[in-house]
Coordinates of C-alpha atoms in Angstrom, one line a residue:
X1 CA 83.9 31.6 -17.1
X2 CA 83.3 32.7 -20.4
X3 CA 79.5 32.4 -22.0
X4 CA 79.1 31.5 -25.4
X5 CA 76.1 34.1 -27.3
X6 CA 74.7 30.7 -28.3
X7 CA 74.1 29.8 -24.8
X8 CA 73.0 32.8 -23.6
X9 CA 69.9 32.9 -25.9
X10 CA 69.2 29.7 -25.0
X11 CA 69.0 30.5 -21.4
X12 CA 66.7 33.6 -22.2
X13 CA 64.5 31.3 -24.0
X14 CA 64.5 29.2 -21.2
X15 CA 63.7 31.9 -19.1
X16 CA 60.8 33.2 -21.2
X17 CA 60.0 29.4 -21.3
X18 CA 59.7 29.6 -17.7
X19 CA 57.5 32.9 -18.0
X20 CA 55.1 31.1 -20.0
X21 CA 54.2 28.0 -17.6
X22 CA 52.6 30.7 -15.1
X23 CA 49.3 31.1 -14.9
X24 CA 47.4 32.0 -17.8
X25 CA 46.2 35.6 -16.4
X26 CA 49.5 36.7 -16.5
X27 CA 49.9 35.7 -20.4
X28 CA 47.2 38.0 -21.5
X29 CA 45.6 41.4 -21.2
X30 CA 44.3 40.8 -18.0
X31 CA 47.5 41.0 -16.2
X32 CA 47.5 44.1 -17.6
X33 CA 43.9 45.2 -16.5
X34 CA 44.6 43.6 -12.9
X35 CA 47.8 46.2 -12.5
X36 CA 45.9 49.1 -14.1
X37 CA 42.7 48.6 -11.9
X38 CA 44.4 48.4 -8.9
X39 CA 46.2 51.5 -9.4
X40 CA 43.0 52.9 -10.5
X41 CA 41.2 52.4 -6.7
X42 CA 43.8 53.7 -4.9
X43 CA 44.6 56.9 -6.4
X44 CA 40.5 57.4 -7.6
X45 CA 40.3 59.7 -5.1
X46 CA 43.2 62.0 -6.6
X47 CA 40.4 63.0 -8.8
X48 CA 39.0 65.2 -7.1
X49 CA 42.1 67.3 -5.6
X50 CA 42.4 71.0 -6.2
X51 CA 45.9 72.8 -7.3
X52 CA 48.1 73.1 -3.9
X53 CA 49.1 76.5 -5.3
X54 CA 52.9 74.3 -5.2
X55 CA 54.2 75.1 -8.7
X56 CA 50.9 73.9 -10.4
X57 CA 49.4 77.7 -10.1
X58 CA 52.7 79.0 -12.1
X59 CA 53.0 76.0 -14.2
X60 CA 49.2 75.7 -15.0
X61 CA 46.9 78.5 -13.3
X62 CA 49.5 81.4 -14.2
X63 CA 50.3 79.9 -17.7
X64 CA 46.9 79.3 -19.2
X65 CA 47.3 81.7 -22.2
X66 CA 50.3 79.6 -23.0
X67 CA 48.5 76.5 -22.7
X68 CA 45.5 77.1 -24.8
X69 CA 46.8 77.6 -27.5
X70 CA 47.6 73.8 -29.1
X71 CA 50.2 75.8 -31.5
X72 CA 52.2 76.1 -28.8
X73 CA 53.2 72.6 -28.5
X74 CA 56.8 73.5 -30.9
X75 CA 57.1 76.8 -29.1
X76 CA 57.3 74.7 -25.4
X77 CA 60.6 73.4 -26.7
X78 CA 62.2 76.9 -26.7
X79 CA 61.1 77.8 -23.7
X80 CA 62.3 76.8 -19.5
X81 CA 59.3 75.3 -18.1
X82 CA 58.2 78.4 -15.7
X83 CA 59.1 80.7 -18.5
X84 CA 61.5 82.7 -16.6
X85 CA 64.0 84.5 -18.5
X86 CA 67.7 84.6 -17.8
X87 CA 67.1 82.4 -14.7
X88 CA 70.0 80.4 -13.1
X89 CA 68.1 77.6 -11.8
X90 CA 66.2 76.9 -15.4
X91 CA 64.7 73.4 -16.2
X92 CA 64.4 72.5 -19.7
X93 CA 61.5 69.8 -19.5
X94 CA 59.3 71.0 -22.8
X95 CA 57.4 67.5 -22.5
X96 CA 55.8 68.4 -19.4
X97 CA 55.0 71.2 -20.8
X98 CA 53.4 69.9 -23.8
X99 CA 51.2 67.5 -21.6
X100 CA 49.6 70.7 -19.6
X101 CA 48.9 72.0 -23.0
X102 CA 46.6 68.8 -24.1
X103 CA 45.6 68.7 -21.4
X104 CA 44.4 72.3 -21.2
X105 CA 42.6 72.0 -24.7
X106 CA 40.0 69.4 -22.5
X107 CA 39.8 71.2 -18.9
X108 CA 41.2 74.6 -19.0
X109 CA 41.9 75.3 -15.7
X110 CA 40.2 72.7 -14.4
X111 CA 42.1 70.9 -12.2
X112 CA 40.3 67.2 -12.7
X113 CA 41.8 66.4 -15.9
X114 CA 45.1 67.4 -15.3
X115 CA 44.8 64.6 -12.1
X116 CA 43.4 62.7 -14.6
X117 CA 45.8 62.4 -16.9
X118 CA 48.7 61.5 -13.7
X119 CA 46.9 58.8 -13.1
X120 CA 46.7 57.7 -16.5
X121 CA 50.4 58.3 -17.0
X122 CA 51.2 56.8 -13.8
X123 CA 48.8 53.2 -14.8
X124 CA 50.7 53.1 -17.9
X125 CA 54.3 53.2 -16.6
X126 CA 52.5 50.5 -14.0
X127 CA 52.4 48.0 -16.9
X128 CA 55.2 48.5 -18.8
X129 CA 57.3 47.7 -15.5
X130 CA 55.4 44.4 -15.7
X131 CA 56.1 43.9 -19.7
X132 CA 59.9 45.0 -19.0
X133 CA 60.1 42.9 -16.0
X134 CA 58.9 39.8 -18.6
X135 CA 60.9 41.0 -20.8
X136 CA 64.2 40.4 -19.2
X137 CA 62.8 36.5 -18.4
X138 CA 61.8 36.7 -14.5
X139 CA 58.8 34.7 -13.8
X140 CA 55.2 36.0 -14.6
X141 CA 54.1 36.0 -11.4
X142 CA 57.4 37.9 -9.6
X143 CA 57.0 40.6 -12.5
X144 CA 53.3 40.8 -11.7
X145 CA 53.7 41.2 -8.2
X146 CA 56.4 44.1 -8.5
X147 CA 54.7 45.5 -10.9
X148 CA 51.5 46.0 -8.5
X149 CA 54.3 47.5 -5.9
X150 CA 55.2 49.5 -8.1
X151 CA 51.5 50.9 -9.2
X152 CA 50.3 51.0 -5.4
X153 CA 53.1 52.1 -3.4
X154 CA 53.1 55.4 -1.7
X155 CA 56.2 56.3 -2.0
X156 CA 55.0 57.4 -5.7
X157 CA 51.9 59.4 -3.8
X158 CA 53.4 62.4 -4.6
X159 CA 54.2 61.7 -8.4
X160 CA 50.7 60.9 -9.2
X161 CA 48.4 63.3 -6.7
X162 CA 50.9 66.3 -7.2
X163 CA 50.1 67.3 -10.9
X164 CA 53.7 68.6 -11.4
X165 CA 54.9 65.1 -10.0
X166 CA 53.6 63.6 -13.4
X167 CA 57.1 64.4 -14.5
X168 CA 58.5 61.6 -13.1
X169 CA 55.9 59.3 -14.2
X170 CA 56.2 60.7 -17.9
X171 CA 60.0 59.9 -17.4
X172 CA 59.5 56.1 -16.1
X173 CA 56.9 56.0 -19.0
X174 CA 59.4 57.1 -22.1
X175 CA 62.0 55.4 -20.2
X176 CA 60.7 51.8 -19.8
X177 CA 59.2 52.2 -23.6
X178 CA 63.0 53.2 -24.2
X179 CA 64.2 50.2 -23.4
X180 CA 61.9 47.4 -24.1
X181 CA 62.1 48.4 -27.6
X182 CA 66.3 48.7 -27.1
X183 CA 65.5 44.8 -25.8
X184 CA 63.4 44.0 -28.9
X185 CA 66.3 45.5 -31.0
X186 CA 68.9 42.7 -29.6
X187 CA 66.7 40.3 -29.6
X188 CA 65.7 40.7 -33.7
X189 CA 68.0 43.3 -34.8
X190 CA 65.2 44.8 -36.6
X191 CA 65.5 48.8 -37.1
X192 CA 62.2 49.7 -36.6
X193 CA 62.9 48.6 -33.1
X194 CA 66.1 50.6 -33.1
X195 CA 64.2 54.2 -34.8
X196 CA 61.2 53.5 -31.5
X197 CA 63.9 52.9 -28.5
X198 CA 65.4 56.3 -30.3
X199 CA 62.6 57.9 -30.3
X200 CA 61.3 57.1 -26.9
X201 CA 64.4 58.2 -25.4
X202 CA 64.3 61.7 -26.8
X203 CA 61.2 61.7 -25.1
X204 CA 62.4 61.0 -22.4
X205 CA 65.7 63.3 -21.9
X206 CA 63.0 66.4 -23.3
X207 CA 60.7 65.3 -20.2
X208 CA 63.9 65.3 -17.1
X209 CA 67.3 65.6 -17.6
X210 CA 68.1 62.6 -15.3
X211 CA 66.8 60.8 -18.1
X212 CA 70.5 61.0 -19.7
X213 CA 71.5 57.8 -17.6
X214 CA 69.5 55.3 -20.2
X215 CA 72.6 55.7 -22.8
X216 CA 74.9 54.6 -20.4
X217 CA 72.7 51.4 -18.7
X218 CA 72.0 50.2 -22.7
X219 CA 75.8 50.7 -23.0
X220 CA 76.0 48.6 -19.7
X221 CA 73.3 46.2 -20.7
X222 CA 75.0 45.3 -23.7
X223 CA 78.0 45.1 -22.5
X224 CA 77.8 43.4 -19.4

């Protein structure tokens, strides 16, 4: 059965309709908050985790005279992310990279703000699930609720307590950002839209390579 464009906008208003008739929290920035401060008390603790001498002390201990120096940020997008040369097993990932590096202008070796900042990263990709979850019309309270699975689940333990696991949380970040605004650009066809879900996934492919498989879901998306 054939659906007519007409039609389907109308069901995704109807859906959004639906969105709106939920409770008020989930309308506003408190929704927002309530996902963030969740994540917040469970990984707290994080804070106060050392290196595990797992990658961190090459990528962050070992690299520091990279790292403080902010020039650096262009010269990270030359480099493979342990700076070895001629390797065979080289990852290209220049926005992790660059993240170590702000960080390192605030803690230096220190390893507090760099758990800092995964938990920051990790809150943020928490409540963009929930705004892409609205986004696509499901309810406001079924987006809320996966949205807190996804910020307290401890399957993602290791992404935000494991500094180099922030790579994965810096993809779902550029990512979901990718495609909200690739969902605002169908919706209004304006082209700032358009230049931001660009732009979010270049972030996103220079942050993990598995990052590639957006072009293909929009393509999907679209499509389908």
């Amino acid at each position: 059965m054939e659906i007519h464009p007409a039609d389907l906008r109308k069901n995704i208003k109807q859906m959004k309709s639906n969105n709106d008739s939920g409770p008020a929290f989930l309308r506003g920035p408190l929704a927002y908050a309530l996902i963030a401060g969740a994540g917040f008390l469970v990984y707290f603790k994080s804070l106060f985790f050392g290196f595990t001498y797992l990658d961190d002390n090459v990528l962050i201990i070992n690299n520091q005279r990279f790292l403080s120096q902010l020039s650096n940020v262009i010269e990270a997008f030359r480099h493979e992310v342990f700076h070895i040369l001629h390797s065979s097993a080289a990852y290209y990932r220049p926005m992790l990279t660059v993240s170590f590096i702000l960080d390192a202008q605030l803690g230096g070796v220190s390893p507090f703000i760099y758990h800092f900042t995964n938990i920051i990263i990790h809150l943020a990709a928490s409540c963009l699930v929930f705004k892409f979850l609205t986004k696509l019309g499901y309810a406001g309270q079924l987006a809320f609720f996966f949205s807190l699975v996804f910020s307290l689940h401890p399957i993602l333990a290791q992404a935000v307590s494991w500094i180099p696991g922030r790579n994965d949380s810096l993809m779902a970040l550029f990512g979901l950002a990718s495609f909200i605004y690739f969902l605002d650009f169908l919706e209004t066809k304006r082209i700032w839209y358009c230049l931001a879900h660009f732009f979010f996934l270049g972030l996103a492919v220079f942050t993990k390579e598995s990052a590639l498989m957006l072009m293909p879901m929009c393509v999907l998306y679209y499509t389908l």
